[in-house]
Amino acid sequence: MKKMEEKILAEAAILPGGVLKVGSFLNQQVDTVFMKEIGEEIRDLFRDEEITKILTIESSGIPIAISAGFAMGLPVVYAKKNKSSNISGDCYSTPVKSFTHGDTNNVVVTKEYLSADDRILIVDDFLAHGSALNGLINIVGQAGATVVGCVAAIEKGFQMGGDSLRAKGYRVESLAIVDEMTDNEITFRRD
Amino acid sequence: MKKMEEKILAEAAILPGGVLKVGSFLNQQVDTVFMKEIGEEIRDLFRDEEITKILTIESSGIPIAISAGFAMGLPVVYAKKNKSSNISGDCYSTPVKSFTHGDTNNVVVTKEYLSADDRILIVDDFLAHGSALNGLINIVGQAGATVVGCVAAIEKGFQMGGDSLRAKGYRVESLAIVDEMTDNEITFRRD
C-alpha cells in the first residue's frame, strides 16, 4: 500500500458532504516527518525528467510543494488567489472555481517567476474537479513554459478531474486515489 | 552578516509605499535551497528549548514554517484567514488586521491541533506592526499553551511590532531587522 493511502486510513476522517478531512497531517497541521517522505516519493516519480520549477497554489498546496522542492532542490512558485499590493508588475492570471468554498478566485503569478524555458511540475494537495490544476496549466501555458506533469497528494477519482487531464495527455500522479467514500469506508483505486 | 541580510541585499527590491519585495526567494517564489539553511538557523537558535509544535499563518508564513519544521522534525500548524467548510468543530479564533491588504481577517485554528501541553514556536515571514504575531499569541493563549518564542524572517524595526513584543517579555528572533529603508538603501539593525 502506498504511504499516502496508509496515512489516510490511519488519520483521515470523512465529514458530511463528502469532505475528506486530512487536517492532522496535510493541511491545517502538517506532519513534516511524513511530508519529507512524500517529497522524496515525488522526486523519485519524476527522477527521469528535467524539471526546473514547482508550481502550486495557496494555501494548502504550499506544504506539499515545499516538501517536493526540498527533496528535488528546486524553487517553488505559488499562485495567489487575489492580486494584492505586494505583487508588482504584470501577472499571469486565470479564474479558478473553488468547489469547497463556493467561490471563484482570480489566481495570479508574477510573470518574472515563470519563463518559456521552464519545465514545470504542478503540485497540489487535492485533485477533484481539477479546477486548480487546470488553472495552473493555463498559467504555465501563458508563460510559454512546459508542463512536465501534475502531482496531487489525494485525488478524488470519482470527480473526474484527474482522468480528464490524463485523457488530454497530461501525466498526472496522485499519491492516493480515492475511488469511493462512504461514511465509514474509503476505497482506493488499484492499478 | 546574517544569511537573510545577505539574501535581501542580493535579491530584494524596494517598492513604492515602503514594501520590501522578496518574492524571488521568500514568498511568491521560494528558494528551497536557501530556506533549508534558514530552517537550520531557526533550529539552532532554539536548540535549548523543548518545542512541540510550530505555528504560523497562511499563506506566506507557511514556507518558512515548513522549513523550520523540516529542520526540527516538528509538526507545523497554520492558522487560516477565513473559516471554511472543511474546518470542522470548534476553533480558536481572533481578528488580525492586515496593513498590506487593508482588511481584517478572522484567523482560526482548529482546537484539536493545539493543546495546553504544547510549547509553541511562532514563525512568520514579516514582522512589522506585529498584528499577525499578536493574533497567533492570542490563539496560543486560548489553548492554554506556552509561547516559547517568535521568529520572523524579516522584521521592519521601524514599525515597532517586534520591540513591543520584546518589551512584553517575549523572545523574538528576527533573521534580519531592517531599521531604515530608502528608495535605494537598506540599513540593518546591529546588536
Short mmCIF file of C-alpha atoms in Angstrom, two decimals:
data_model
loop_
_atom_site.label_atom_id
_atom_site.label_comp_id
_atom_site.label_asym_id
_atom_site.label_seq_id
_atom_site.Cartn_x
_atom_site.Cartn_y
_atom_site.Cartn_z
CA MET A 1 0.00 0.00 0.00
CA LYS A 2 1.19 3.49 -0.81
CA LYS A 3 2.39 5.76 2.02
CA MET A 4 -0.40 8.29 1.45
CA GLU A 5 -3.07 5.58 1.48
CA GLU A 6 -1.77 4.24 4.80
CA LYS A 7 -1.76 7.73 6.28
CA ILE A 8 -5.32 8.41 5.12
CA LEU A 9 -6.58 5.16 6.64
CA ALA A 10 -4.74 5.90 9.89
CA GLU A 11 -5.64 9.57 10.33
CA ALA A 12 -8.29 10.91 7.95
CA ALA A 13 -11.95 11.41 8.78
CA ILE A 14 -14.93 11.61 6.44
CA LEU A 15 -17.09 14.65 7.11
CA PRO A 16 -20.65 15.27 5.90
CA GLY A 17 -20.76 16.45 2.27
CA GLY A 18 -18.00 14.13 1.09
CA VAL A 19 -15.18 16.14 2.66
CA LEU A 20 -12.08 14.06 3.43
CA LYS A 21 -10.53 15.64 6.49
CA VAL A 22 -6.76 15.37 6.45
CA GLY A 23 -6.08 18.34 8.70
CA SER A 24 -3.92 16.34 11.08
CA PHE A 25 -1.12 15.81 8.54
CA LEU A 26 -1.65 17.57 5.17
CA ASN A 27 -3.39 20.88 5.72
CA GLN A 28 -4.13 22.81 8.94
CA GLN A 29 -1.44 20.71 10.64
CA VAL A 30 1.48 19.43 8.55
CA ASP A 31 3.31 16.28 9.63
CA THR A 32 6.76 17.32 8.41
CA VAL A 33 8.34 13.91 9.04
CA PHE A 34 5.71 12.28 6.83
CA MET A 35 5.85 15.10 4.28
CA LYS A 36 9.59 14.65 3.92
CA GLU A 37 8.94 11.07 2.75
CA ILE A 38 6.20 12.31 0.43
CA GLY A 39 8.58 14.87 -1.08
CA GLU A 40 11.07 12.09 -1.75
CA GLU A 41 8.34 9.96 -3.35
CA ILE A 42 7.52 12.82 -5.73
CA ARG A 43 11.23 13.26 -6.52
CA ASP A 44 11.51 9.54 -7.36
CA LEU A 45 8.39 9.57 -9.57
CA PHE A 46 9.88 12.33 -11.73
CA ARG A 47 13.52 11.29 -11.45
CA ASP A 48 13.94 11.00 -15.24
CA GLU A 49 12.51 14.42 -16.03
CA GLU A 50 14.39 17.68 -16.29
CA ILE A 51 12.22 19.85 -14.06
CA THR A 52 13.22 23.46 -13.39
CA LYS A 53 10.47 24.63 -11.06
CA ILE A 54 7.49 23.51 -8.99
CA LEU A 55 4.21 25.42 -9.22
CA THR A 56 1.38 25.26 -6.68
CA ILE A 57 -1.48 27.40 -5.39
CA GLU A 58 -2.01 28.93 -1.95
CA SER A 59 -2.56 27.89 0.74
CA SER A 60 -2.93 24.17 1.15
CA GLY A 61 -0.77 23.28 -1.86
CA ILE A 62 2.24 25.03 -0.34
CA PRO A 63 3.32 22.42 2.26
CA ILE A 64 3.45 19.53 -0.21
CA ALA A 65 5.05 21.69 -2.91
CA ILE A 66 7.74 22.87 -0.47
CA SER A 67 8.32 19.25 0.58
CA ALA A 68 8.86 18.27 -3.06
CA GLY A 69 11.04 21.35 -3.57
CA PHE A 70 13.23 20.37 -0.62
CA ALA A 71 13.66 16.83 -1.94
CA MET A 72 14.34 17.97 -5.51
CA GLY A 73 16.37 21.11 -4.72
CA LEU A 74 14.03 23.16 -6.90
CA PRO A 75 12.36 26.55 -6.40
CA VAL A 76 8.64 26.57 -5.65
CA VAL A 77 6.31 29.24 -7.06
CA TYR A 78 2.86 29.58 -5.58
CA ALA A 79 -0.07 31.22 -7.30
CA LYS A 80 -2.00 33.70 -5.18
CA LYS A 81 -5.75 33.91 -5.08
CA ASN A 82 -6.08 37.69 -5.12
CA LYS A 83 -3.95 40.37 -6.62
CA SER A 84 -2.52 42.22 -3.66
CA SER A 85 -0.47 45.37 -3.29
CA ASN A 86 2.78 43.47 -2.84
CA ILE A 87 2.58 41.81 -6.26
CA SER A 88 4.18 44.32 -8.56
CA GLY A 89 4.24 44.45 -12.33
CA ASP A 90 2.47 42.19 -14.72
CA CYS A 91 0.94 38.89 -13.73
CA TYR A 92 -0.32 35.80 -15.45
CA SER A 93 -3.87 35.35 -14.29
CA THR A 94 -6.78 32.94 -14.63
CA PRO A 95 -10.08 32.36 -12.81
CA VAL A 96 -10.28 29.24 -10.62
CA LYS A 97 -13.51 27.99 -9.10
CA SER A 98 -13.35 26.54 -5.60
CA PHE A 99 -15.97 23.86 -5.01
CA THR A 100 -15.01 23.72 -1.32
CA HIS A 101 -15.51 27.43 -0.73
CA GLY A 102 -18.16 28.00 -3.40
CA ASP A 103 -16.46 30.99 -4.98
CA THR A 104 -14.22 31.88 -7.92
CA ASN A 105 -10.83 33.49 -7.39
CA ASN A 106 -8.60 35.27 -9.78
CA VAL A 107 -5.37 33.29 -9.49
CA VAL A 108 -2.17 35.17 -10.28
CA VAL A 109 1.55 34.51 -10.72
CA THR A 110 4.00 37.36 -11.25
CA LYS A 111 5.44 36.98 -14.76
CA GLU A 112 9.08 37.13 -13.72
CA TYR A 113 8.80 33.81 -11.84
CA LEU A 114 7.84 31.72 -14.90
CA SER A 115 9.63 31.77 -18.23
CA ALA A 116 9.33 29.97 -21.56
CA ASP A 117 12.39 27.87 -20.70
CA ASP A 118 10.78 26.44 -17.56
CA ARG A 119 9.79 22.79 -17.29
CA ILE A 120 7.14 22.80 -14.59
CA LEU A 121 5.89 20.22 -12.13
CA ILE A 122 2.47 21.27 -10.81
CA VAL A 123 1.73 20.11 -7.25
CA ASP A 124 -1.42 20.45 -5.15
CA ASP A 125 -2.96 18.78 -2.13
CA PHE A 126 -6.32 17.74 -3.60
CA LEU A 127 -7.44 16.88 -7.12
CA ALA A 128 -11.20 16.62 -7.51
CA HIS A 129 -12.87 18.50 -10.37
CA GLY A 130 -9.46 19.69 -11.49
CA SER A 131 -10.18 23.42 -11.44
CA ALA A 132 -6.98 24.37 -9.63
CA LEU A 133 -4.74 22.17 -11.81
CA ASN A 134 -6.42 23.38 -14.99
CA GLY A 135 -5.92 26.98 -13.86
CA LEU A 136 -2.24 26.34 -13.13
CA ILE A 137 -1.81 24.57 -16.50
CA ASN A 138 -3.38 27.63 -18.12
CA ILE A 139 -0.87 29.90 -16.35
CA VAL A 140 2.08 27.73 -17.42
CA GLY A 141 0.74 28.00 -20.98
CA GLN A 142 0.56 31.79 -20.74
CA ALA A 143 4.26 31.78 -19.82
CA GLY A 144 5.05 29.55 -22.81
CA ALA A 145 6.55 27.03 -20.37
CA THR A 146 6.15 23.24 -20.40
CA VAL A 147 4.02 21.17 -18.04
CA VAL A 148 6.08 18.07 -17.25
CA GLY A 149 3.38 16.61 -15.03
CA CYS A 150 0.98 17.11 -12.16
CA VAL A 151 1.03 15.65 -8.65
CA ALA A 152 -1.85 15.57 -6.22
CA ALA A 153 -1.47 14.29 -2.70
CA ILE A 154 -5.02 12.94 -2.83
CA GLU A 155 -7.22 12.52 -5.89
CA LYS A 156 -10.94 12.00 -5.68
CA GLY A 157 -11.18 9.56 -8.57
CA PHE A 158 -14.97 9.79 -8.68
CA GLN A 159 -14.86 13.50 -9.53
CA MET A 160 -13.07 13.00 -12.86
CA GLY A 161 -10.68 15.98 -12.80
CA GLY A 162 -7.65 13.69 -12.88
CA ASP A 163 -8.94 11.31 -15.54
CA SER A 164 -9.97 14.24 -17.70
CA LEU A 165 -6.40 15.62 -17.55
CA ARG A 166 -4.96 12.16 -18.31
CA ALA A 167 -7.27 11.90 -21.33
CA LYS A 168 -5.76 15.16 -22.58
CA GLY A 169 -2.30 13.59 -22.37
CA TYR A 170 -1.00 15.08 -19.14
CA ARG A 171 0.99 12.91 -16.76
CA VAL A 172 -0.98 13.03 -13.50
CA GLU A 173 0.48 11.22 -10.50
CA SER A 174 -1.69 11.07 -7.41
CA LEU A 175 -0.21 9.70 -4.21
CA ALA A 176 -3.59 8.20 -3.34
CA ILE A 177 -6.70 7.94 -5.50
CA VAL A 178 -9.96 7.61 -3.58
CA ASP A 179 -12.47 5.93 -5.88
CA GLU A 180 -15.25 5.61 -3.35
CA MET A 181 -16.01 7.10 0.03
CA THR A 182 -18.88 6.16 2.29
CA ASP A 183 -19.45 7.36 5.86
CA ASN A 184 -17.11 4.72 7.19
CA GLU A 185 -15.10 3.28 4.32
CA ILE A 186 -12.57 4.52 1.78
CA THR A 187 -11.81 2.55 -1.38
CA PHE A 188 -8.58 3.30 -3.23
CA ARG A 189 -8.03 2.81 -6.95
CA ARG A 190 -5.76 -0.12 -7.77
CA ASP A 191 -3.70 -0.16 -10.97
CA MET B 1 26.48 39.39 8.04
CA LYS B 2 23.46 37.18 8.59
CA LYS B 3 22.26 34.89 5.78
CA MET B 4 18.92 36.67 5.48
CA GLU B 5 20.57 40.10 5.31
CA GLU B 6 22.85 38.93 2.50
CA LYS B 7 19.90 37.49 0.60
CA ILE B 8 17.90 40.70 0.98
CA LEU B 9 20.79 42.81 -0.32
CA ALA B 10 21.30 40.41 -3.23
CA GLU B 11 17.68 39.90 -4.30
CA ALA B 12 15.14 42.22 -2.65
CA ALA B 13 13.66 45.33 -4.22
CA ILE B 14 12.07 48.33 -2.52
CA LEU B 15 8.68 49.18 -3.98
CA PRO B 16 6.74 52.43 -3.55
CA GLY B 17 4.93 52.60 -0.20
CA GLY B 18 7.75 51.01 1.77
CA VAL B 19 7.09 47.47 0.52
CA LEU B 20 10.15 45.23 0.62
CA LYS B 21 9.77 42.84 -2.28
CA VAL B 22 11.23 39.43 -1.50
CA GLY B 23 9.10 37.47 -3.96
CA SER B 24 12.10 35.84 -5.59
CA PHE B 25 13.03 33.76 -2.55
CA LEU B 26 10.60 34.09 0.41
CA ASN B 27 7.05 34.47 -0.87
CA GLN B 28 5.64 34.06 -4.40
CA GLN B 29 8.77 32.07 -5.28
CA VAL B 30 10.51 30.08 -2.54
CA ASP B 31 14.23 29.34 -2.83
CA THR B 32 14.15 25.95 -1.13
CA VAL B 33 17.95 25.57 -1.01
CA PHE B 34 18.20 28.89 0.87
CA MET B 35 15.14 28.11 3.01
CA LYS B 36 16.70 24.83 4.12
CA GLU B 37 19.60 26.85 5.60
CA ILE B 38 17.13 29.27 7.19
CA GLY B 39 15.24 26.36 8.77
CA GLU B 40 18.50 25.10 10.25
CA GLU B 41 19.30 28.58 11.58
CA ILE B 42 15.94 28.67 13.36
CA ARG B 43 16.57 25.18 14.77
CA ASP B 44 19.97 26.33 16.11
CA LEU B 45 18.51 29.50 17.68
CA PHE B 46 16.03 27.44 19.72
CA ARG B 47 18.23 24.40 20.27
CA ASP B 48 17.92 24.60 24.05
CA GLU B 49 14.13 24.83 24.10
CA GLU B 50 11.68 21.98 24.29
CA ILE B 51 9.38 22.94 21.43
CA THR B 52 6.49 20.66 20.49
CA LYS B 53 4.93 22.50 17.56
CA ILE B 54 5.41 25.38 15.13
CA LEU B 55 2.52 27.79 14.49
CA THR B 56 2.22 30.13 11.52
CA ILE B 57 -0.44 31.87 9.45
CA GLU B 58 -1.40 31.38 5.80
CA SER B 59 -0.09 31.90 3.22
CA SER B 60 3.31 33.49 3.23
CA GLY B 61 4.27 32.19 6.68
CA ILE B 62 3.91 28.59 5.53
CA PRO B 63 7.16 28.16 3.54
CA ILE B 64 9.42 29.38 6.35
CA ALA B 65 7.43 27.49 9.00
CA ILE B 66 7.68 24.27 6.97
CA SER B 67 11.41 24.86 6.52
CA ALA B 68 11.81 25.18 10.30
CA GLY B 69 9.56 22.13 10.79
CA PHE B 70 11.73 20.05 8.46
CA ALA B 71 14.91 21.08 10.29
CA MET B 72 13.40 20.50 13.74
CA GLY B 73 11.29 17.43 12.95
CA LEU B 74 8.22 19.17 14.36
CA PRO B 75 4.64 19.47 13.12
CA VAL B 76 3.56 22.81 11.70
CA VAL B 77 0.07 24.22 12.30
CA TYR B 78 -1.09 27.10 10.15
CA ALA B 79 -3.88 29.48 11.08
CA LYS B 80 -6.42 30.12 8.32
CA LYS B 81 -7.81 33.52 7.50
CA ASN B 82 -11.42 32.51 6.95
CA LYS B 83 -13.49 29.80 8.46
CA SER B 84 -14.19 27.44 5.58
CA SER B 85 -16.39 24.40 5.21
CA ASN B 86 -13.50 21.97 5.65
CA ILE B 87 -12.68 23.19 9.15
CA SER B 88 -14.89 21.12 11.37
CA GLY B 89 -15.68 21.51 15.02
CA ASP B 90 -14.63 24.25 17.33
CA CYS B 91 -11.88 26.68 16.51
CA TYR B 92 -9.74 29.17 18.37
CA SER B 93 -10.25 32.47 16.63
CA THR B 94 -9.02 36.06 16.73
CA PRO B 95 -9.20 39.09 14.42
CA VAL B 96 -5.97 40.08 12.67
CA LYS B 97 -5.58 43.32 10.74
CA SER B 98 -3.51 43.21 7.56
CA PHE B 99 -1.77 46.51 6.85
CA THR B 100 -0.64 45.20 3.45
CA HIS B 101 -4.13 44.29 2.30
CA GLY B 102 -6.01 46.88 4.34
CA ASP B 103 -8.54 44.47 5.81
CA THR B 104 -9.19 42.47 8.96
CA ASN B 105 -9.48 38.69 8.86
CA ASN B 106 -10.86 36.30 11.37
CA VAL B 107 -7.93 33.96 11.94
CA VAL B 108 -8.77 30.44 13.05
CA VAL B 109 -7.05 27.27 14.28
CA THR B 110 -8.99 24.07 14.87
CA LYS B 111 -8.84 23.33 18.61
CA GLU B 112 -7.61 19.77 18.25
CA TYR B 113 -4.26 20.94 16.82
CA LEU B 114 -3.21 22.95 19.88
CA SER B 115 -3.29 21.72 23.45
CA ALA B 116 -2.34 23.06 26.88
CA ASP B 117 0.76 20.83 26.87
CA ASP B 118 2.15 22.43 23.72
CA ARG B 119 5.26 24.59 23.74
CA ILE B 120 4.90 26.68 20.61
CA LEU B 121 7.35 28.43 18.32
CA ILE B 122 5.51 31.07 16.27
CA VAL B 123 7.01 31.69 12.82
CA ASP B 124 6.09 34.21 10.14
CA ASP B 125 7.69 35.83 7.12
CA PHE B 126 7.30 39.51 8.05
CA LEU B 127 7.07 41.31 11.39
CA ALA B 128 6.02 44.94 11.08
CA HIS B 129 3.20 46.20 13.33
CA GLY B 130 3.00 42.76 14.91
CA SER B 131 -0.69 42.11 14.24
CA ALA B 132 -0.20 38.59 12.95
CA LEU B 133 2.16 37.56 15.77
CA ASN B 134 -0.11 39.12 18.40
CA GLY B 135 -3.06 37.24 16.91
CA LEU B 136 -1.15 33.96 16.99
CA ILE B 137 0.00 34.62 20.58
CA ASN B 138 -3.64 35.22 21.46
CA ILE B 139 -4.61 31.87 19.90
CA VAL B 140 -1.84 30.03 21.78
CA GLY B 141 -3.18 31.64 24.97
CA GLN B 142 -6.72 30.44 24.21
CA ALA B 143 -5.33 26.90 24.01
CA GLY B 144 -3.56 27.33 27.35
CA ALA B 145 -0.30 26.50 25.59
CA THR B 146 3.09 28.21 26.03
CA VAL B 147 4.74 30.61 23.60
CA VAL B 148 8.45 29.68 23.62
CA GLY B 149 9.35 32.38 21.14
CA CYS B 150 8.64 34.08 17.84
CA VAL B 151 10.67 34.07 14.63
CA ALA B 152 10.27 36.46 11.73
CA ALA B 153 12.23 36.10 8.53
CA ILE B 154 12.31 39.88 8.18
CA GLU B 155 11.41 42.46 10.81
CA LYS B 156 10.73 46.07 9.96
CA GLY B 157 12.38 47.53 13.05
CA PHE B 158 10.91 50.99 12.44
CA GLN B 159 7.35 49.70 12.80
CA MET B 160 7.75 48.65 16.42
CA GLY B 161 5.79 45.39 16.45
CA GLY B 162 8.88 43.37 17.37
CA ASP B 163 10.18 45.75 20.04
CA SER B 164 6.71 45.96 21.57
CA LEU B 165 6.62 42.16 21.91
CA ARG B 166 10.16 42.12 23.36
CA ALA B 167 9.09 44.75 25.90
CA LYS B 168 6.31 42.37 26.99
CA GLY B 169 8.94 39.68 27.63
CA TYR B 170 8.57 37.54 24.53
CA ARG B 171 11.68 36.14 22.89
CA VAL B 172 11.53 37.49 19.33
CA GLU B 173 14.25 36.39 16.89
CA SER B 174 14.26 38.04 13.50
CA LEU B 175 16.61 36.73 10.85
CA ALA B 176 17.07 40.28 9.56
CA ILE B 177 15.91 43.55 11.12
CA VAL B 178 15.51 46.43 8.69
CA ASP B 179 15.82 49.65 10.67
CA GLU B 180 15.70 52.01 7.73
CA MET B 181 14.70 51.75 4.11
CA THR B 182 15.07 54.46 1.49
CA ASP B 183 14.46 54.09 -2.24
CA ASN B 184 17.92 52.68 -2.77
CA GLU B 185 19.34 51.68 0.59
CA ILE B 186 18.52 49.23 3.37
CA THR B 187 20.01 49.62 6.86
CA PHE B 188 20.01 46.60 9.15
CA ARG B 189 19.95 46.75 12.94
CA ARG B 190 23.25 45.79 14.54
CA ASP B 191 23.38 44.34 18.06
#
